[in-house]
């Protein structure tokens, strides 16, 4: 693959704005007790700033050519490791054992490749037991979907399934000119803090996920129709179950709070 092709496939828009890079690194509030995991170090725009702040830094990168350039530049830093790994499949459960101190946190920081930011986020949320906080730079539209609340047109399964497990804050917007080459759209930084327990009661996590995906699967339809279609039940059954938990069947998924999704999953999963 040509360098240009590789850059496009791997979402390689490198941070060139030093003050944006510093702001991202500062958001993580790293200490010497913390293990920082950087996703996609690329040419190292964030890596050196993070290595100054964290007790230990593990950087996960898929592009071997970039790794070959970055490793020699980090050789003198014994607390830094660049590992060739795909962040969508990495085993994050191994991380707590790598913390420099038991009091420290595991903090994930990354200017994520746009093309795979959603699967990486899903994998991180799935691995939340091993992670305290995340500071992720993504396409602004995706960041807004993660942070959106009920009633917003951006509110969807990504919002519900992230907010179930994390506090979410949109921390900053970054314009295309801060990157080389500039992407076509704005970026934003989201700060996620993993909650000690899910925000609402969830008895069956797989069932909750299926109900949320079905509810948002056909956003324009009423809840009764969307759930019947997505979960293969009759519309009459869907209406009955919605009524049983006090949710009006004619509502749309985007109006439901997390607590209402919790009630829904009790009767549908
Ligand atoms: N952190 C650097 C910066 O801010 O300049 C690079 C950010 S660039 C948007 C995304 C980086 O993630 C690239 O270095 C790319 O090679 C890497 N990458 C792409 N897919 C990846 C994956 N699945 N796992 C780990 N790294 C990945």
Coordinates of C-alpha atoms in Angstrom, one line a residue, residues 28-36 55-56 95-107 130-133:
X28 CA -5.7 13.3 31.7
X29 CA -4.3 14.8 34.9
X30 CA -1.6 12.0 35.0
X31 CA 0.6 11.4 38.0
X32 CA 3.7 9.2 38.5
X33 CA 1.4 6.5 40.1
X34 CA -0.6 6.2 36.8
X35 CA -0.3 3.9 33.9
X36 CA -1.2 5.8 30.7
X55 CA 4.7 6.8 35.8
X56 CA 4.4 4.3 32.9
X95 CA -3.4 -3.4 32.4
X96 CA -4.0 -3.0 36.1
X97 CA -1.1 -5.3 36.8
X98 CA 1.2 -2.8 34.9
X99 CA 0.4 0.2 37.1
X100 CA 3.5 1.7 38.7
X101 CA 1.7 1.9 42.0
X102 CA -1.5 0.2 43.4
X103 CA -2.9 3.7 44.1
X104 CA -2.5 4.7 40.5
X105 CA -5.1 4.7 37.7
X106 CA -5.2 3.3 34.2
X107 CA -5.9 6.2 31.9
X130 CA -9.5 -2.3 33.9
X131 CA -9.8 1.4 33.1
X132 CA -10.4 4.5 35.2
X133 CA -10.6 7.3 32.7

